Coordinates of C-alpha atoms and ligand atoms in Angstrom, one line a residue:
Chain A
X49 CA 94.8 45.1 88.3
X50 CA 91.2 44.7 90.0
X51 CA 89.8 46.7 92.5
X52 CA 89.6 44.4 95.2
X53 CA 93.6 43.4 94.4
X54 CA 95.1 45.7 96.9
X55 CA 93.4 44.2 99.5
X56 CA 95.0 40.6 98.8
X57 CA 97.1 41.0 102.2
X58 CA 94.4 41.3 103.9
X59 CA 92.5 38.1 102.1
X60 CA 95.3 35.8 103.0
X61 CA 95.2 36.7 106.4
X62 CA 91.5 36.2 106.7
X63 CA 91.8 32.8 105.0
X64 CA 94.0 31.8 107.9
X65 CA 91.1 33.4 110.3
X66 CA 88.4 31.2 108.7
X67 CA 90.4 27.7 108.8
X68 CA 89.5 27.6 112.3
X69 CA 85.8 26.4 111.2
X70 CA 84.3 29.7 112.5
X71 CA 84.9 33.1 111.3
X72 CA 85.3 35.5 114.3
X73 CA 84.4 38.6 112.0
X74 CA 81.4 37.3 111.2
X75 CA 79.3 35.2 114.2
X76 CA 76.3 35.0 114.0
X77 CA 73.8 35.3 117.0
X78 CA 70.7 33.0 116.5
X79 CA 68.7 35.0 119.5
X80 CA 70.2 37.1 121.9
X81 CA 68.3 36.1 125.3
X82 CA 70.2 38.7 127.6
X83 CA 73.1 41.1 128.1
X84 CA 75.2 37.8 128.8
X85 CA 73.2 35.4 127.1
X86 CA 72.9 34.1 123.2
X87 CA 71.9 31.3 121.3
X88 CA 75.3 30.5 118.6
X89 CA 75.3 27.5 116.5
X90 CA 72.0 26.1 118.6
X91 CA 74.0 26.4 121.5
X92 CA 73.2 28.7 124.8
X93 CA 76.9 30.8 125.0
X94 CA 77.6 33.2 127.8
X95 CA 78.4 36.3 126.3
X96 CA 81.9 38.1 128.0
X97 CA 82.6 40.7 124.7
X98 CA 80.1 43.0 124.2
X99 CA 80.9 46.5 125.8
X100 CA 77.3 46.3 127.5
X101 CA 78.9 47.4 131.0
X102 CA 75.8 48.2 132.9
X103 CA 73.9 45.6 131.2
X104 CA 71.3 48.6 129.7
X105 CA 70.0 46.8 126.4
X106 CA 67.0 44.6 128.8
X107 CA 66.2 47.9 131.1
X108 CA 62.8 47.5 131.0
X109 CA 62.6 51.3 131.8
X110 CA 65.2 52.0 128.5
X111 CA 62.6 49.2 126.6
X112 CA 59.8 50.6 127.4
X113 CA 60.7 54.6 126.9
X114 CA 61.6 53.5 123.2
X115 CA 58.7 51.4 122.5
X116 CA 56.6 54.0 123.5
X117 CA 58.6 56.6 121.4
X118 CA 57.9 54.5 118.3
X119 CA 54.1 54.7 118.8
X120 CA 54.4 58.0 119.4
X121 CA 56.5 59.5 116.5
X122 CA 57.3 57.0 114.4
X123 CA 60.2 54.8 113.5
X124 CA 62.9 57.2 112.1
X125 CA 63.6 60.3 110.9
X126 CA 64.1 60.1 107.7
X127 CA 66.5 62.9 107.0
X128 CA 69.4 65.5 109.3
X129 CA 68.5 67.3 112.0
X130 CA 69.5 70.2 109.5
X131 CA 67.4 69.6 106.5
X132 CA 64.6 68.1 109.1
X133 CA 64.7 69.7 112.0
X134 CA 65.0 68.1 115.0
X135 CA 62.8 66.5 117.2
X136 CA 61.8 67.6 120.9
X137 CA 63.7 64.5 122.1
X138 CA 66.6 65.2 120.1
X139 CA 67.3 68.8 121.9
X140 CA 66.4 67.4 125.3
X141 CA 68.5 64.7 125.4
X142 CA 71.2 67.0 124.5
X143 CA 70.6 69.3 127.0
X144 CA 70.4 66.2 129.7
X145 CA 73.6 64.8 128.6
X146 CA 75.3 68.5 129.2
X147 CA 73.8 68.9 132.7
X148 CA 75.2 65.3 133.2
X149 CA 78.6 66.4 132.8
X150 CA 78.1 69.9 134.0
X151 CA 79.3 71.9 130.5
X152 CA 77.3 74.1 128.7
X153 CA 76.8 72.9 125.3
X154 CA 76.1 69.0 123.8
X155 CA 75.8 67.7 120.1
X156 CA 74.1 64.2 119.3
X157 CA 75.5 62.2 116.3
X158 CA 74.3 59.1 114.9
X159 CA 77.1 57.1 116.0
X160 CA 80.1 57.6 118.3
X161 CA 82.3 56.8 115.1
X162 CA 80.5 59.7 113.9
X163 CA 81.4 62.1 116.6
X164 CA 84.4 61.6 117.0
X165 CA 85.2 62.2 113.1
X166 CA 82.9 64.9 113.0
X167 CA 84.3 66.6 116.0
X168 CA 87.8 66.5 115.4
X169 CA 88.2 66.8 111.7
X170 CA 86.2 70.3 112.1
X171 CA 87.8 71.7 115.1
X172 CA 91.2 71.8 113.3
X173 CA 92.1 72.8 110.1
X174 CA 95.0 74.0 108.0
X175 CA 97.8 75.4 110.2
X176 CA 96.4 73.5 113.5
X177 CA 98.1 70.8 115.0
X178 CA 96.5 67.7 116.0
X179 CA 98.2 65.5 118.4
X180 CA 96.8 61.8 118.7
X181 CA 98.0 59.1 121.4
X182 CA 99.5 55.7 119.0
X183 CA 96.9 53.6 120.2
X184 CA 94.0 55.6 119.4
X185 CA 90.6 54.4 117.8
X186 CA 89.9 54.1 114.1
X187 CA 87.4 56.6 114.1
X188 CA 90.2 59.1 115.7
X189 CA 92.6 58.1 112.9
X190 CA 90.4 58.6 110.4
X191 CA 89.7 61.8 111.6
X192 CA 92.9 62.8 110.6
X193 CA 92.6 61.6 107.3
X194 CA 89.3 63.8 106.6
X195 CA 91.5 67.5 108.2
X196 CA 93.6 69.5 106.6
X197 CA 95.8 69.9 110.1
X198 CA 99.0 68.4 110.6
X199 CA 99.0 65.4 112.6
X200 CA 101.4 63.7 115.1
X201 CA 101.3 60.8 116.8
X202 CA 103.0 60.5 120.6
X203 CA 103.4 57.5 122.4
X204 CA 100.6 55.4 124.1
X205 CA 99.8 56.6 127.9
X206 CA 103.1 58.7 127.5
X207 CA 103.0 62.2 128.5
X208 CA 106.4 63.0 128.1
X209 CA 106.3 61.8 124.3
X210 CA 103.3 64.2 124.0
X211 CA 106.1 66.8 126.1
X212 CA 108.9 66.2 123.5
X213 CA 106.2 66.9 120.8
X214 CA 104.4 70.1 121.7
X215 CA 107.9 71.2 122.1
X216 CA 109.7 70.5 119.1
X217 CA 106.5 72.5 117.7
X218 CA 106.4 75.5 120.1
X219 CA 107.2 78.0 117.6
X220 CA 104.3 76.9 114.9
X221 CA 101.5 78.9 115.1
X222 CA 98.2 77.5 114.7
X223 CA 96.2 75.9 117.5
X224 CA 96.8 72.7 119.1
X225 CA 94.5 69.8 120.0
X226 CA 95.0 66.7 122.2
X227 CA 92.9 63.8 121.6
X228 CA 92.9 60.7 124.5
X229 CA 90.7 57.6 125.6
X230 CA 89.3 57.6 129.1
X231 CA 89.7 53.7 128.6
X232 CA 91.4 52.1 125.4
X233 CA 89.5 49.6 123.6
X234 CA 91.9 47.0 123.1
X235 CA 93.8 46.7 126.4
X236 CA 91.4 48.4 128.9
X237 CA 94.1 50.6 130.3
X238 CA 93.9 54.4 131.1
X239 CA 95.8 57.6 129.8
X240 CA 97.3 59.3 133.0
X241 CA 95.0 62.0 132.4
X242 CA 96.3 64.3 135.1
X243 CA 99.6 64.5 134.0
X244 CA 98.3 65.0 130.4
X245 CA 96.7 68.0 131.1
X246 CA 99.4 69.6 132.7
X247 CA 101.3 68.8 129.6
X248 CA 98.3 70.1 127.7
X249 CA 98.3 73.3 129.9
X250 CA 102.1 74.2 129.5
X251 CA 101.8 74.2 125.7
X252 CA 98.1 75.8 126.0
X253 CA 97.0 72.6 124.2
X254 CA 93.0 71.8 123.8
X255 CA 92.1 68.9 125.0
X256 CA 89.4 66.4 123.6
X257 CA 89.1 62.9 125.6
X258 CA 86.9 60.1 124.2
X259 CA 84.8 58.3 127.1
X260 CA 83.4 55.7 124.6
X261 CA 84.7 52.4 127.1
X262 CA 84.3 54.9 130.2
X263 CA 81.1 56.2 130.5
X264 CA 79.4 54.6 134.1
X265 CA 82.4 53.0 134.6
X266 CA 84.7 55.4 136.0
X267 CA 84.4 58.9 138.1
X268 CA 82.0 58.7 141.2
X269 CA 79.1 59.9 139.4
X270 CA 80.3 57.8 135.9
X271 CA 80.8 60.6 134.1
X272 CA 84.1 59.0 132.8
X273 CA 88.0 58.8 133.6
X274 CA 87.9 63.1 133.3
X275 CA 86.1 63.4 136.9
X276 CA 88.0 60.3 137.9
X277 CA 90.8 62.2 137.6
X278 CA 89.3 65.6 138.7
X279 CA 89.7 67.3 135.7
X280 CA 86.7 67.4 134.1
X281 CA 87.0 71.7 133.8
X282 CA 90.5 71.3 132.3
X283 CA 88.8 68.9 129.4
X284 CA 87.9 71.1 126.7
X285 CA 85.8 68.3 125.1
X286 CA 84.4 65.5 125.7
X287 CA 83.3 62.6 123.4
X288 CA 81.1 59.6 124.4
X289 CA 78.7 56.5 123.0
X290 CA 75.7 55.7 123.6
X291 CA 76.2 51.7 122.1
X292 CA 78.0 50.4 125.4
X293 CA 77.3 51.4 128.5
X294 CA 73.6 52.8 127.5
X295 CA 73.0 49.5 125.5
X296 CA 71.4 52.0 122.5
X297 CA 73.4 53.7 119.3
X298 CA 74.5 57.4 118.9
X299 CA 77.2 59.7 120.3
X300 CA 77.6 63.2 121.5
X301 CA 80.7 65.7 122.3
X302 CA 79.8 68.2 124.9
X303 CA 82.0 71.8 125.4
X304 CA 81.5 75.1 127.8
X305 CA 83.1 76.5 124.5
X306 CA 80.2 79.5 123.5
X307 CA 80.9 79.1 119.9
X308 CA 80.7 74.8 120.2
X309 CA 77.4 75.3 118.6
X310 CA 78.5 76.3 115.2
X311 CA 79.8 73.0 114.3
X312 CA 76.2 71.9 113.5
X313 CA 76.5 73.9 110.4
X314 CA 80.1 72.8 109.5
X315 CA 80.2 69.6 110.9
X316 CA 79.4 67.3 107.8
X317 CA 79.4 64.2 109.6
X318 CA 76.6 65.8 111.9
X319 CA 75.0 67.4 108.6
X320 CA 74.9 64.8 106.0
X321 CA 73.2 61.5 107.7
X322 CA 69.9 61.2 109.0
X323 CA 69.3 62.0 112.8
X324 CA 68.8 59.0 115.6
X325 CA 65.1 57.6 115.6
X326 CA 63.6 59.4 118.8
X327 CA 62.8 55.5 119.7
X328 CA 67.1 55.2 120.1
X329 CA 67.2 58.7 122.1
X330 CA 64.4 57.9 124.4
X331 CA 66.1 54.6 124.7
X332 CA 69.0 56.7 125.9
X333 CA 67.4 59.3 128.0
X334 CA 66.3 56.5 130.1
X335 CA 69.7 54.3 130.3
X336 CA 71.2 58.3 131.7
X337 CA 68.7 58.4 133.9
X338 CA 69.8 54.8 135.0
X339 CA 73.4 55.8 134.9
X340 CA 72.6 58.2 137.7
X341 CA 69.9 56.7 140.0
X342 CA 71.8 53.3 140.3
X343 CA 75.5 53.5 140.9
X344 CA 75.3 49.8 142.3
X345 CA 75.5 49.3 138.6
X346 CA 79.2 50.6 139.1
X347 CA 79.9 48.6 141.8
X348 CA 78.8 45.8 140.6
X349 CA 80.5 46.1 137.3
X350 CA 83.8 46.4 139.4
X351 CA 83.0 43.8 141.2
X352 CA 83.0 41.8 137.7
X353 CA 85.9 43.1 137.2
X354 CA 87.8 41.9 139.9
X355 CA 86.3 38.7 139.8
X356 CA 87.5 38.1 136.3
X357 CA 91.0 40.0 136.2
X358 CA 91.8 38.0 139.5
X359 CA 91.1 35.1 138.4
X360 CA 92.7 35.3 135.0
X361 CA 95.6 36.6 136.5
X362 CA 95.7 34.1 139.4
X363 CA 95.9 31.3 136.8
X364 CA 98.8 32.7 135.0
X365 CA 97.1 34.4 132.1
X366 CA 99.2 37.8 130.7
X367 CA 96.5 40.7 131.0
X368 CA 96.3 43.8 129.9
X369 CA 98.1 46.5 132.5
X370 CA 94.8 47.7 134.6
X371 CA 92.1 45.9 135.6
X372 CA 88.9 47.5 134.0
X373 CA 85.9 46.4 132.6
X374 CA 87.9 45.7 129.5
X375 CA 90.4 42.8 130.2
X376 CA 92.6 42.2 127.4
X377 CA 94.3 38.7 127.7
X378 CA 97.3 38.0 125.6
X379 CA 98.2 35.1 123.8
X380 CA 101.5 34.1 121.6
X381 CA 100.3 34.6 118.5
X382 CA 97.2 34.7 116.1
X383 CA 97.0 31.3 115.0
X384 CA 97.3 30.2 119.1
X385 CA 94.6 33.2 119.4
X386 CA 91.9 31.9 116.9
X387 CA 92.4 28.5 117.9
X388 CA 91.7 29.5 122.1
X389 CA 89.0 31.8 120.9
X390 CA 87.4 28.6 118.6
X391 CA 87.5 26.7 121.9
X392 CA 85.8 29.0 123.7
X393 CA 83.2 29.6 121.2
X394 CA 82.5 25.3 121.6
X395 CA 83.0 25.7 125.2
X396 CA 79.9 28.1 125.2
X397 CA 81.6 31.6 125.8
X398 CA 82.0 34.1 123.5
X399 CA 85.0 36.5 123.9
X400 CA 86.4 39.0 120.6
X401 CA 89.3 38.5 118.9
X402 CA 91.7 41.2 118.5
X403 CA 94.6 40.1 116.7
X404 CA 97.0 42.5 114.4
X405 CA 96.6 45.3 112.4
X406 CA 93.7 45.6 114.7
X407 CA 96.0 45.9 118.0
X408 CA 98.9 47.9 119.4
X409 CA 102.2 46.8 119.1
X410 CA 101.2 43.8 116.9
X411 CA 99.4 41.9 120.1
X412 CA 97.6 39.3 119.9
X413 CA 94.2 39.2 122.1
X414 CA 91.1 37.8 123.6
X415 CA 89.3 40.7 124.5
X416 CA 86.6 40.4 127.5
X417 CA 84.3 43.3 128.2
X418 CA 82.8 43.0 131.3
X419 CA 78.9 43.9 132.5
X420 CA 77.4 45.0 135.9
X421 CA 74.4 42.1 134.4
X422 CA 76.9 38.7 134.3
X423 CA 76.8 37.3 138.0
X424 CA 80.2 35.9 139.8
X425 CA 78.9 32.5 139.0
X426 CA 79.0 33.1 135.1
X427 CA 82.5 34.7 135.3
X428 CA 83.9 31.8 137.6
X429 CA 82.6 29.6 134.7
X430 CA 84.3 31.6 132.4
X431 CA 88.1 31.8 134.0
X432 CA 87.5 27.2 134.3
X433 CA 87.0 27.5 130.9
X434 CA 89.5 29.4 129.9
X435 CA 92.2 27.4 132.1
X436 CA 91.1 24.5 130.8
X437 CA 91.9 25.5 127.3
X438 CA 94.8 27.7 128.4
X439 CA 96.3 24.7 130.1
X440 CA 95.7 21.9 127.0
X441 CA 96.9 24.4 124.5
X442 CA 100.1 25.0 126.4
X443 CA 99.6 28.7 127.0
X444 CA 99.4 27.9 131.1
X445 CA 101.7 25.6 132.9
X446 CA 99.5 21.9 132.8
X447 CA 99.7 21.3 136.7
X448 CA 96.9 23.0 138.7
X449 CA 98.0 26.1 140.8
X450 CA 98.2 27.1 144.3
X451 CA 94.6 28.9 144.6
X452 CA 95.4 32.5 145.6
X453 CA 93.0 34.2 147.3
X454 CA 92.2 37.7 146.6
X455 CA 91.6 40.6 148.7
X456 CA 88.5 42.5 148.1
X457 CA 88.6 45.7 150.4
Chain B
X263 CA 86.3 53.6 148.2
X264 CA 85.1 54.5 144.7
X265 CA 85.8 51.1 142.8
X266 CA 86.6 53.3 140.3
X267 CA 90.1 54.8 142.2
X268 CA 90.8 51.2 143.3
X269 CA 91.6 50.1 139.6
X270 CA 94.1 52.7 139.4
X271 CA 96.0 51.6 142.6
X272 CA 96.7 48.4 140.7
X273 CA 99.0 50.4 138.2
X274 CA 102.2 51.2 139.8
X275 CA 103.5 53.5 137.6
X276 CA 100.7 54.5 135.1
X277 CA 102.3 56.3 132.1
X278 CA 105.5 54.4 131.7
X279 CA 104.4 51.6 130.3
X280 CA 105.7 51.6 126.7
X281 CA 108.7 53.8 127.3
X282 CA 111.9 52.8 125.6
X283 CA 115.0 52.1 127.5
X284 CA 116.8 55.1 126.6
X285 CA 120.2 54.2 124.9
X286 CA 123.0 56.4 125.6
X287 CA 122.6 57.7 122.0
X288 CA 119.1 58.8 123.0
X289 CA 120.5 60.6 126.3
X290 CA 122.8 62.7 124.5
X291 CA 120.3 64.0 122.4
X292 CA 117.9 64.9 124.7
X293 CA 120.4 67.0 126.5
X294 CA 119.9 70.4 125.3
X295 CA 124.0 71.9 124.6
X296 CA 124.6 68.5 123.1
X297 CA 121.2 68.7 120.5
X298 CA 122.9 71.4 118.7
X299 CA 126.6 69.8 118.1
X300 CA 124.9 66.4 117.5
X301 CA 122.5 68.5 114.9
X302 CA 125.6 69.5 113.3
X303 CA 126.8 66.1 112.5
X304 CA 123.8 64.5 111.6
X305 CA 125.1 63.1 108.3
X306 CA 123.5 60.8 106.1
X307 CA 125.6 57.7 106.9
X308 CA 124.5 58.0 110.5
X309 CA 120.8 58.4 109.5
X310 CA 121.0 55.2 107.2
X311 CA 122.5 53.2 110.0
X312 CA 120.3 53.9 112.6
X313 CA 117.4 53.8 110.3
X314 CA 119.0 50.0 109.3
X315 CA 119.1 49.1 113.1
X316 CA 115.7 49.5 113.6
X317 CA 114.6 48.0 111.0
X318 CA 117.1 44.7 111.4
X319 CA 114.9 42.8 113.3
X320 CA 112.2 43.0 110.9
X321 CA 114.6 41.3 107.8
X322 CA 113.6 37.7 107.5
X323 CA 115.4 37.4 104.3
X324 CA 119.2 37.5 103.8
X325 CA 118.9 40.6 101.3
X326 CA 121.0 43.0 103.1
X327 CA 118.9 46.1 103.9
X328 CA 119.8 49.1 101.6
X329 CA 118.3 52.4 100.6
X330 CA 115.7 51.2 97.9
X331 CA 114.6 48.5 100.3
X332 CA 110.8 49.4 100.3
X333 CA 109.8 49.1 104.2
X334 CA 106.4 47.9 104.3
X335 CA 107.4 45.3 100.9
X336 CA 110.6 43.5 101.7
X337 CA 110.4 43.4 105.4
X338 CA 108.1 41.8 107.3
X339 CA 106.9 44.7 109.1
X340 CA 103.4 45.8 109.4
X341 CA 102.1 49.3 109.2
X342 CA 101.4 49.7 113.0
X343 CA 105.1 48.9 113.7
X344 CA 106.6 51.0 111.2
X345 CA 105.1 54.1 112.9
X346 CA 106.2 53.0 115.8
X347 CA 109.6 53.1 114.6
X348 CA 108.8 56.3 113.3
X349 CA 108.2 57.7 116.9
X350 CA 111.4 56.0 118.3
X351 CA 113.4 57.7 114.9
X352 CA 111.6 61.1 116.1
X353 CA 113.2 61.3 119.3
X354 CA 116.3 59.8 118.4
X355 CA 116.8 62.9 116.1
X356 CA 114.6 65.5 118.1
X357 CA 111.7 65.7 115.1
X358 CA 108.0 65.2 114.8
X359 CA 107.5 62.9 111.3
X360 CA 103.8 64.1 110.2
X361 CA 100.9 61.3 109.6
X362 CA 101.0 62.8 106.2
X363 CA 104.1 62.8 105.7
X364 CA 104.7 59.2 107.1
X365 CA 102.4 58.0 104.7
X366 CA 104.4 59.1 101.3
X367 CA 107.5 57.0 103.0
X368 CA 108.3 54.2 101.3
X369 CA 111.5 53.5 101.1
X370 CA 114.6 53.8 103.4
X371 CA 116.2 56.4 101.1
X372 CA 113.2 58.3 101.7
X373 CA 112.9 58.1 105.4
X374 CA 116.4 59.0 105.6
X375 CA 115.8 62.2 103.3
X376 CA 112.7 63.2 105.1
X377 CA 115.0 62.6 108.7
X378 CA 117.4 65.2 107.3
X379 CA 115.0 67.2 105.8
X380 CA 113.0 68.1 109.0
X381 CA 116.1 67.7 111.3
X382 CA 117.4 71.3 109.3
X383 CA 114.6 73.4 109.2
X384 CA 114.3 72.5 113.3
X385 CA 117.7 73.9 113.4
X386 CA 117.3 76.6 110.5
Ligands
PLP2 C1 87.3 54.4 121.7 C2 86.1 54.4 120.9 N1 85.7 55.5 120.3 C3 84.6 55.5 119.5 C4 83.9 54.4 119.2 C5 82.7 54.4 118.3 O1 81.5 54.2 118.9 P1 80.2 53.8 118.1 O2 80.1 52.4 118.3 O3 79.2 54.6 118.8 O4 80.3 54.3 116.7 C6 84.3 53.2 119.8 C7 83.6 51.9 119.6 O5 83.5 51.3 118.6 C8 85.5 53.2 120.6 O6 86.0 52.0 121.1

């Protein structure tokens, strides 16, 4: 048997993908002119997948602060912050992005995937209990490959499956830890954080919330779905990303715990890779500082939102259960779903495709991430475009519908 | 108003989306006096069966589904799903299935086994 044999499933699958005359895994951007814009196949296509919610990655501010870092120290770091050191920018980024949220202590990584692996494969070990929603990320499942904990699963968004859970377990010792999404990736929707943490707090669970989608976007100061919901001092941790809505790469997790700052010398995903280019974290220190002075960035975003969710729905598409800057739109089937998203693509709009293993429950998706940067005319565009193809490909009813008009308050 | 608090509003019952319909097998259980007598009687005929109605659906062949059928080979099942119907099995018999331990299931002999297995120490 070869190596690559076990992944035969998988081969055939992608086979089907690439029949469709493009591969989705694998587009290619000729030149990206904008956070909406891209050349693809010689053609100008609006871009409506690419997590850049506040539209960060053409700041000229975030630009400029990392063009300037390069001439000043270089273009990377070439080792850990641990064998290193770390440099000024490094510590006072950290220390801006705990002030941000109010908590006392805040570790960079090199890449959200990072953090969140890091993170939660250190803070539990053998005889700890980790508790992850269904639907979480990859990086959160494989988390739970690289700890020694035991590790359940409890139904999406389902605080009484996490309930039943701590309960059947009540009597193990060890500590427990809850890991949840401010917004999941795939559908956009929410965990009910608020009646989470009450779960959390009956069972005297820790709590570790990943803000990756939710950063900007939600809480009156966009510090995520935790001070949406008002509990930001009942989340024990926070994770976050600094490739979406701060257009850069990195992540961080940031605790009031007094010992949180151990895990630099035990955390081996923090340990063993080289440290973000101070070009990337001045890139980011900027885009927070954005996050802060502009909250019509917010508004706007929602705005976008609305616009697009609306619309989608008002033509008959099946969304995702919230409205968010992530609008998940389903489709029959992957073959249906490749074949719309192909469309698309010719039509001059690039969306993702998220079909299964990649989705909950076996979905099928075009996945829209929405920015504060695409204007209502792009997005009105978008939804024609989409009903066009919806409507010749049978997924919509073929007659034009009554036009409902939606109520912005 | 916050857009942010708007998208929320949208949601009328945020939470509950994804929730079985609880059977009236399900009820019973979850009724605390009852969880011990049907503890008691969890036999291994009842397991297999309920085990086999879950994973019905999934049988696109007409090879009847027995205790050697390997899940994720002769059904057309994907991994996702199968721990999915590993949560559903969990509070059908009041247990918690590890990730570990979901992973060395392969067959429906096994699942059954490891049902019964964690179903007595909960009670013992
Ligand atoms: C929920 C969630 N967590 C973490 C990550 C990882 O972020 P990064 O791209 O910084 O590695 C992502 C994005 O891929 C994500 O969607």
């Amino acid at each position: 048997m070869g190596l690559f044999d076990r992944h035969a499933g998988i081969v055939e699958a992608y086979r089907d993908v690439r029949t469709t005359g493009a591969d989705p895994f694998q587009i290619r951007m000729d030149r990206v002119l904008s956070p909406t814009e891209a050349i693809i196949d010689g053609r100008r296509t609006l871009l409506v997948g690419t997590n850049n919610y506040f539209g960060l990655t053409y700041d000229p501010a975030c630009m400029e602060a990392a063009i300037e870092a390069i001439r000043a120290e270089g273009t990377g770091t070439t080792g850990s912050r641990i064998a290193n050191g770390s440099y000024g920018q490094h510590v006072a980024l950290e220390q801006e992005i705990a002030a941000f949220y109010g908590k006392k202590h805040c570790m960079v990584f090199t890449t959200g995937y990072q953090a969140n692996l890091g993170v939660i494969s250190t803070l539990v070990g053998q005889g700890d209990l980790l508790l992850i929603d269904a639907d979480s990320h990859a990086s959160i499942y494989d988390a739970c490959k690289q700890t020694q904990a035991e590790v359940v699963r409890f139904k999406h968004n389902d605080p009484a499956s996490l309930d039943a859970r701590l309960r059947r377990l009540a009597d193990r010792p060890g500590n427990r830890l809850v890991v949840l999404e401010g917004i999941y990736s795939m559908l956009g929707d929410s965990a009910p954080l608020k009646e989470f943490i009450d779960v959390c707090k009956k069972y005297g669970a820790y709590v570790l919330v990943d803000e990756a989608h939710s950063l900007g976007a939600l809480g009156a100061n966009g510090r995520g779905l935790a001070e949406e919901a008002g509990v930001l001092d009942d989340v024990h941790f926070v994770v976050g990303t600094f490739s979406k809505t701060l257009g850069a790469i990195g992540g961080y997790c940031v605790s009031n715990d007094p010992d949180f700052d151990v895990l630099r010398v035990v955390t081996r995903a923090y340990m063993f890779t080289a440290s973000l280019p101070t070009s990337i974290v001045a890139s980011v220190r900027a885009a927070l500082k954005v996050v802060q002075a502009r909250p019509e960035l917010r508004t706007r975003l929602w705005d976008n939102v609305r616009t697009l969710y609306d619309g989608l729905a008002a033509q008959g598409f099946t969304l995702g259960p919230m409205p968010g800057p992530v609008v998940g739109v389903h489709l029959p089937d992957r073959a249906t779903t490749i074949g719309f998203w192909r469309a698309m693509l010719d039509a001059g709009v690039y969306v993702n495709v998220a079909v299964p293993p990649a989705t909950p429950n076996g979905v099928s998706l075009l996945r829209c991430s929405l920015s504060a940067a695409h204007t209502p005319e792009q997005l009105t565009h978008m939804i024609d475009v989409m009903t066009g193809i919806g409507r010749q490909m049978g997924v919509l009813p073929a007659g034009p519908r009554l036009k409902v008009v939606a109520q912005h308050g | 108003m916050n857009p942010a608090f708007g998208s929320h509003a949208a949601d009328p019952k945020p939470g509950t989306r994804g929730l079985i319909l609880r059977t009236a097998h399900n009820l019973a259980i979850d009724t605390a006096t009852l969880a011990q007598v049907d503890a008691e009687q969890t036999s291994r005929g009842e397991v297999m069966a309920e085990i086999v109605r879950h994973l019905t659906p999934f049988n696109t062949s007409d090879v009847r589904i027995t205790g050697a059928t390997v899940i994720s080979k002769d059904l057309s099942i994907d991994s996702l799903a199968i721990m999915d119907m590993m949560l559903d099995l969990e509070d059908s018999y009041d247990i918690s299935i590890p990730l570990n331990v979901v992973a060395e299931i392969h067959t429906v002999d096994e699942l059954a086994d490891t049902i019964l297995r964690l179903r007595a120490e909960r009670q013992g």
